Coordinates of C-alpha atoms and ligand atoms in Angstrom, one line a residue:
D1 CA -24.3 -28.6 18.2
A2 CA -24.5 -26.3 21.2
S3 CA -20.8 -25.5 21.6
M4 CA -20.5 -24.7 17.9
H5 CA -23.5 -22.5 18.2
R6 CA -21.9 -20.6 21.1
G7 CA -18.7 -20.3 19.0
T8 CA -20.6 -18.8 16.1
L9 CA -22.4 -16.4 18.3
A10 CA -19.2 -15.2 20.0
H11 CA -17.8 -14.8 16.5
M12 CA -20.7 -12.7 15.4
Q13 CA -20.6 -10.6 18.5
L14 CA -16.9 -9.9 18.0
E15 CA -17.4 -9.0 14.4
H16 CA -20.2 -6.6 15.4
D17 CA -17.9 -5.0 18.0
L18 CA -15.1 -4.8 15.5
R19 CA -17.4 -2.9 13.1
R20 CA -18.5 -0.5 15.8
A21 CA -14.9 0.1 16.9
I22 CA -13.9 0.9 13.3
A23 CA -16.8 3.3 12.9
K24 CA -15.9 5.0 16.2
T25 CA -12.2 5.3 15.2
Q26 CA -13.1 6.8 11.8
D27 CA -15.5 9.3 13.5
Q28 CA -12.8 10.3 15.9
A29 CA -10.3 10.7 13.1
I30 CA -12.7 13.2 11.4
S31 CA -13.7 15.1 14.5
G32 CA -10.1 15.2 15.9
E33 CA -11.5 13.8 19.2
T34 CA -9.0 11.6 21.1
E35 CA -10.9 10.5 24.2
A36 CA -10.7 6.7 25.0
P37 CA -9.7 5.4 21.7
E38 CA -10.5 1.7 21.1
F39 CA -7.6 1.2 18.6
W40 CA -4.2 2.6 19.0
L41 CA -0.7 1.7 17.9
Q42 CA 2.3 0.6 19.8
Y43 CA 5.8 0.9 18.4
Q44 CA 8.5 -1.7 19.0
P45 CA 12.1 -0.5 18.3
I46 CA 14.3 -2.2 15.8
V47 CA 17.9 -1.9 16.8
S48 CA 21.2 -1.9 14.9
L49 CA 23.5 -4.5 16.5
K50 CA 26.6 -2.7 15.3
T51 CA 25.7 0.7 16.8
N52 CA 22.9 0.2 19.2
R53 CA 21.0 2.9 17.3
I54 CA 17.3 2.6 16.8
M55 CA 16.8 2.3 13.0
G56 CA 13.0 2.2 13.2
F57 CA 9.9 0.9 14.8
E58 CA 7.3 -1.8 13.9
A59 CA 3.8 -0.5 14.4
L60 CA 1.5 -3.0 16.1
I61 CA -2.2 -2.4 16.6
R62 CA -3.9 -2.6 20.0
W63 CA -7.7 -2.9 20.7
N64 CA -9.2 -2.0 24.0
H65 CA -12.7 -3.5 23.9
P66 CA -15.2 -1.5 26.0
E67 CA -16.4 -4.5 28.0
R68 CA -13.7 -7.2 27.5
G69 CA -10.6 -5.0 27.8
L70 CA -7.5 -5.7 25.7
I71 CA -7.9 -8.2 22.9
S72 CA -4.7 -9.4 21.3
P73 CA -4.3 -8.8 17.6
A74 CA -3.6 -12.5 17.3
D75 CA -7.2 -13.0 18.3
F76 CA -8.9 -10.3 16.2
I77 CA -6.7 -9.8 13.1
P78 CA -7.7 -13.3 11.7
L79 CA -11.4 -12.4 12.1
A80 CA -10.8 -9.0 10.5
E81 CA -9.1 -10.8 7.6
E82 CA -12.0 -13.2 7.2
T83 CA -14.6 -10.5 7.2
G84 CA -12.6 -8.0 5.1
L85 CA -12.7 -5.5 8.0
I86 CA -8.9 -5.6 7.9
V87 CA -9.1 -3.3 4.9
P88 CA -10.4 -0.2 6.8
I89 CA -8.4 -1.2 9.9
G90 CA -5.2 -1.5 7.8
Q91 CA -5.8 1.8 6.2
W92 CA -6.1 3.4 9.6
V93 CA -3.0 1.7 10.8
L94 CA -1.0 2.9 7.7
R95 CA -2.2 6.5 8.0
Q96 CA -1.6 6.6 11.8
A97 CA 1.9 5.1 11.5
C98 CA 3.0 7.4 8.6
Y99 CA 1.6 10.4 10.5
Q100 CA 3.5 9.5 13.7
L101 CA 6.7 8.9 11.7
S102 CA 6.5 12.3 10.1
V103 CA 6.0 13.9 13.5
W104 CA 9.2 12.1 14.7
H105 CA 11.1 13.2 11.7
Q106 CA 10.3 16.8 12.5
L107 CA 11.4 16.3 16.1
I108 CA 14.9 15.1 15.2
S109 CA 17.2 15.9 12.4
S110 CA 19.2 12.7 11.9
P111 CA 21.3 11.9 8.8
C112 CA 19.6 8.5 8.6
P113 CA 16.0 9.0 9.6
L114 CA 13.9 6.4 11.3
I115 CA 11.8 3.9 9.4
V116 CA 8.3 2.7 10.3
S117 CA 7.3 -0.9 9.5
V118 CA 3.6 -1.7 9.0
N119 CA 2.1 -5.2 8.7
L120 CA 0.1 -5.8 5.6
S121 CA -2.4 -8.7 5.6
S122 CA -3.2 -11.0 2.6
R123 CA -6.5 -9.3 2.1
Q124 CA -4.9 -5.9 1.8
F125 CA -2.3 -7.2 -0.5
V126 CA -4.8 -8.3 -3.1
Q127 CA -6.7 -5.0 -3.1
P128 CA -6.6 -3.5 -6.6
D129 CA -6.2 0.1 -5.4
L130 CA -3.7 -0.6 -2.7
V131 CA -0.9 1.3 -4.4
N132 CA -3.1 4.3 -4.9
Q133 CA -4.2 4.2 -1.2
I134 CA -0.6 4.1 0.0
S135 CA 0.5 6.8 -2.3
Q136 CA -2.3 9.0 -1.1
I137 CA -1.5 8.4 2.6
L138 CA 2.2 9.2 1.9
Q139 CA 1.1 12.5 0.4
E140 CA -1.4 13.3 3.2
T141 CA 1.2 12.7 5.9
N142 CA 4.0 14.3 3.9
L143 CA 6.3 11.2 4.3
N144 CA 9.1 10.3 2.0
P145 CA 8.2 6.8 0.8
R146 CA 11.7 5.4 1.5
Y147 CA 10.9 5.5 5.3
L148 CA 7.9 3.3 5.0
K149 CA 8.4 -0.4 5.1
L150 CA 5.6 -3.0 4.5
E151 CA 5.9 -6.4 6.2
I152 CA 4.3 -9.2 4.2
T153 CA 4.4 -12.8 5.3
E154 CA 6.1 -15.4 3.3
S155 CA 2.9 -17.4 2.7
V156 CA 1.1 -14.4 1.3
V157 CA 3.7 -13.9 -1.4
M158 CA 4.3 -17.6 -2.1
E159 CA 0.6 -18.6 -2.5
N160 CA 0.6 -17.0 -5.8
A161 CA 4.1 -16.0 -6.7
E162 CA 3.4 -14.6 -10.2
V163 CA 0.6 -12.2 -9.1
A164 CA 2.7 -11.3 -6.0
T165 CA 5.7 -10.4 -8.1
T166 CA 3.6 -7.9 -10.0
M167 CA 2.1 -6.4 -6.9
L168 CA 5.4 -6.2 -5.1
Q169 CA 6.9 -4.4 -8.1
Q170 CA 4.1 -1.9 -8.1
L171 CA 4.5 -1.3 -4.4
K172 CA 8.3 -1.0 -4.9
S173 CA 7.8 1.6 -7.6
L174 CA 6.3 3.9 -5.0
G175 CA 9.7 4.0 -3.5
I176 CA 8.8 2.2 -0.3
Q177 CA 10.6 -0.7 1.3
L178 CA 9.4 -4.3 1.5
A179 CA 10.1 -7.0 4.1
I180 CA 9.2 -10.6 4.3
D181 CA 7.8 -11.3 7.8
D182 CA 8.1 -14.5 9.8
F183 CA 10.7 -15.8 7.4
G184 CA 11.4 -19.5 7.6
T185 CA 7.9 -20.5 8.8
G186 CA 6.0 -20.6 5.5
Y187 CA 6.6 -22.8 2.5
S188 CA 9.3 -20.5 1.2
S189 CA 10.5 -21.1 -2.3
L190 CA 14.1 -20.0 -2.5
S191 CA 13.9 -20.1 -6.3
Y192 CA 11.4 -17.2 -6.1
L193 CA 13.0 -15.2 -3.4
H194 CA 15.6 -13.5 -5.6
R195 CA 12.9 -12.5 -8.0
F196 CA 11.0 -10.5 -5.5
P197 CA 12.0 -6.9 -4.9
I198 CA 12.5 -7.4 -1.2
D199 CA 14.7 -5.2 1.0
T200 CA 14.5 -7.1 4.3
L201 CA 14.1 -10.6 5.7
K202 CA 12.7 -10.9 9.2
I203 CA 13.8 -14.2 10.8
D204 CA 10.9 -15.7 12.7
R205 CA 11.0 -15.7 16.5
S206 CA 10.7 -19.5 16.6
F207 CA 14.3 -19.8 15.3
I208 CA 15.7 -17.1 17.5
N209 CA 14.2 -18.4 20.8
R210 CA 15.9 -21.7 20.4
I211 CA 19.2 -20.4 18.9
D212 CA 20.9 -20.6 22.3
I213 CA 19.6 -24.1 23.0
D214 CA 20.1 -26.2 20.0
G215 CA 22.8 -26.1 17.4
E216 CA 20.4 -26.9 14.5
N217 CA 18.6 -23.6 15.0
L218 CA 21.9 -21.8 15.1
E219 CA 22.8 -23.3 11.7
I220 CA 19.4 -22.3 10.2
V221 CA 19.8 -18.7 11.4
R222 CA 23.4 -18.7 10.0
T223 CA 22.1 -19.9 6.7
I224 CA 19.3 -17.3 6.5
V225 CA 21.8 -14.5 7.4
T226 CA 24.1 -15.7 4.6
L227 CA 21.3 -16.0 2.2
A228 CA 20.1 -12.5 2.9
W229 CA 23.6 -11.2 2.5
N230 CA 24.0 -12.9 -0.9
L231 CA 20.7 -11.5 -2.1
G232 CA 21.6 -8.0 -0.9
M233 CA 18.8 -8.0 1.7
D234 CA 18.9 -6.6 5.2
I235 CA 18.2 -9.0 8.0
I236 CA 16.2 -8.5 11.2
A237 CA 16.1 -11.1 14.0
E238 CA 12.7 -11.1 15.7
G239 CA 11.9 -12.0 19.2
V240 CA 15.3 -11.5 20.8
E241 CA 14.7 -12.1 24.6
T242 CA 18.1 -12.9 26.1
A243 CA 21.7 -11.6 26.2
K244 CA 22.8 -15.0 25.1
Q245 CA 20.6 -14.9 22.0
L246 CA 21.9 -11.4 21.2
A247 CA 25.6 -12.6 21.6
Q248 CA 25.0 -15.4 19.1
L249 CA 23.3 -13.1 16.6
K250 CA 26.2 -10.7 16.8
A251 CA 28.6 -13.6 16.2
L252 CA 26.6 -14.5 13.1
K253 CA 26.9 -10.9 12.0
C254 CA 23.2 -10.4 12.0
E255 CA 22.6 -6.7 11.4
Y256 CA 19.4 -5.8 13.2
A257 CA 17.2 -7.1 15.9
Q258 CA 13.9 -6.6 17.7
G259 CA 12.6 -8.2 20.8
Y260 CA 11.7 -7.9 24.5
F261 CA 15.4 -7.9 25.4
F262 CA 15.6 -4.4 23.9
A263 CA 12.0 -3.2 24.5
R264 CA 8.4 -4.4 24.4
P265 CA 6.0 -2.6 22.0
L266 CA 5.7 0.9 23.5
N267 CA 3.0 3.5 23.6
C268 CA 3.6 6.6 21.6
E269 CA 5.0 8.7 24.5
A270 CA 7.5 6.0 25.5
A271 CA 8.5 5.5 21.9
T272 CA 9.0 9.3 21.4
A273 CA 11.3 9.3 24.4
L274 CA 13.4 6.6 22.7
V275 CA 13.3 8.5 19.4
L276 CA 14.9 11.5 21.3
Q277 CA 17.4 9.3 22.9
G278 CA 18.4 7.6 19.6
T279 CA 20.0 4.5 21.0
I280 CA 19.1 1.7 23.3
A281 CA 21.4 1.4 26.3
Ligands
C2E1 P1 4.2 -10.0 14.0 O1 4.0 -9.1 12.8 O2 5.1 -11.2 13.8 O3 4.6 -9.1 15.2 C1 5.6 -9.4 16.2 C2 4.8 -9.9 17.4 O4 5.8 -10.5 18.3 C3 4.1 -8.8 18.2 O5 3.0 -9.4 18.8 C4 5.2 -8.5 19.2 O6 4.6 -7.8 20.4 C5 5.7 -9.8 19.6 N1 7.1 -9.8 20.1 C6 8.0 -8.9 19.9 N2 9.2 -9.1 20.5 C7 8.9 -10.3 21.2 C8 9.7 -11.1 22.1 O7 10.9 -10.9 22.3 N3 9.1 -12.2 22.6 C9 7.8 -12.6 22.3 N4 7.3 -13.7 22.8 N5 7.1 -11.8 21.5 C10 7.6 -10.7 20.9 P2 1.5 -8.7 18.7 O8 1.7 -7.2 18.8 O9 0.7 -9.4 19.7 O10 1.0 -9.0 17.3 C11 0.8 -10.3 16.9 C12 0.6 -10.4 15.4 O11 -0.6 -9.7 15.0 C13 1.7 -9.7 14.6 O12 2.8 -10.6 14.4 C14 0.9 -9.5 13.3 O13 0.9 -10.7 12.5 C15 -0.4 -9.1 13.7 N6 -0.6 -7.7 13.8 C16 -0.3 -6.8 14.8 N7 -0.6 -5.5 14.4 C17 -1.1 -5.6 13.1 C18 -1.5 -4.6 12.2 O14 -1.6 -3.4 12.4 N8 -2.0 -5.1 10.9 C19 -1.9 -6.5 10.6 N9 -2.4 -6.9 9.4 N10 -1.5 -7.4 11.5 C20 -1.1 -7.0 12.7
CA2 CA1 5.4 -8.1 11.6
CA3 CA1 7.0 -11.4 12.6
CA4 CA1 3.7 -13.4 13.1

């Protein structure tokens, strides 16, 4: 019917625009031209709750569409996954994030250098040459693998746990770090969790934003923190927005947090200022 037809057309138009934006971004990367980029990365700090130090940043893609303005990744990443366009986009994100981190490492000499965390989609995760691609990007950007962390959602690894285990082991053998994103929202199988070579669990925002309202959520977060501790994994609370949420996370001995309470995702210049500062006041 007519509304479905309009939906399909809008979909096709967006796919077309996405292809064009990727081609433009790739051309700009080759020519070194930086004028009016359509894609860029923002960086949201991840903070140690013990020391207030910034331990790293999550890289988040932004798209400035020439006619429609900013389009949220929540709106275009699913289309990019459906069409496979996430593969070139994801490669660009990885290269850009690794490059930026190596610039920051040169800027500061800290005994515990910053980490950059990059989201990996399901489509990227099943690419046969993913390990080679990442290894090449690490070489090109001269980045020590231990400072790159890949965020993979629970559902991506749980959908096919056997295949995922092999892939995660290959990724791990590069020396990079691995995180489970949005933990608690998928159909997580606790019996598998300990078999995955995972360094970090990121507790989904939906648990954190109700932690100060209902006791049940507090107990869920407490359980996840204990689970991570028992499995030797780090824990990051996502989406911390209030001082009260922060206080409760500290009481639960949660190690790291990320959220608007500390900082929104920042453009490169603002993130660089925080890198130089080292801590969040
Ligand atoms: P995500 O990986 O769970 O990223 C966290 C999202 O929560 C980000 O939204 C971030 O801006 C937002 N956020 C952070 N702190 C708070 C807070 O305190 N309150 C609230 N309400 N939100 C907060 P963003 O940047 O719009 O990204 C949305 C999703 O799009 C991401 O969710 C991720 O799944 C996907 N995405 C973003 N960049 C990339 C990318 O480069 N590659 C892939 N594959 N996916 C990406
Ligand atoms: Ca993420
Ligand atoms: Ca998340
Ligand atoms: Ca998410």
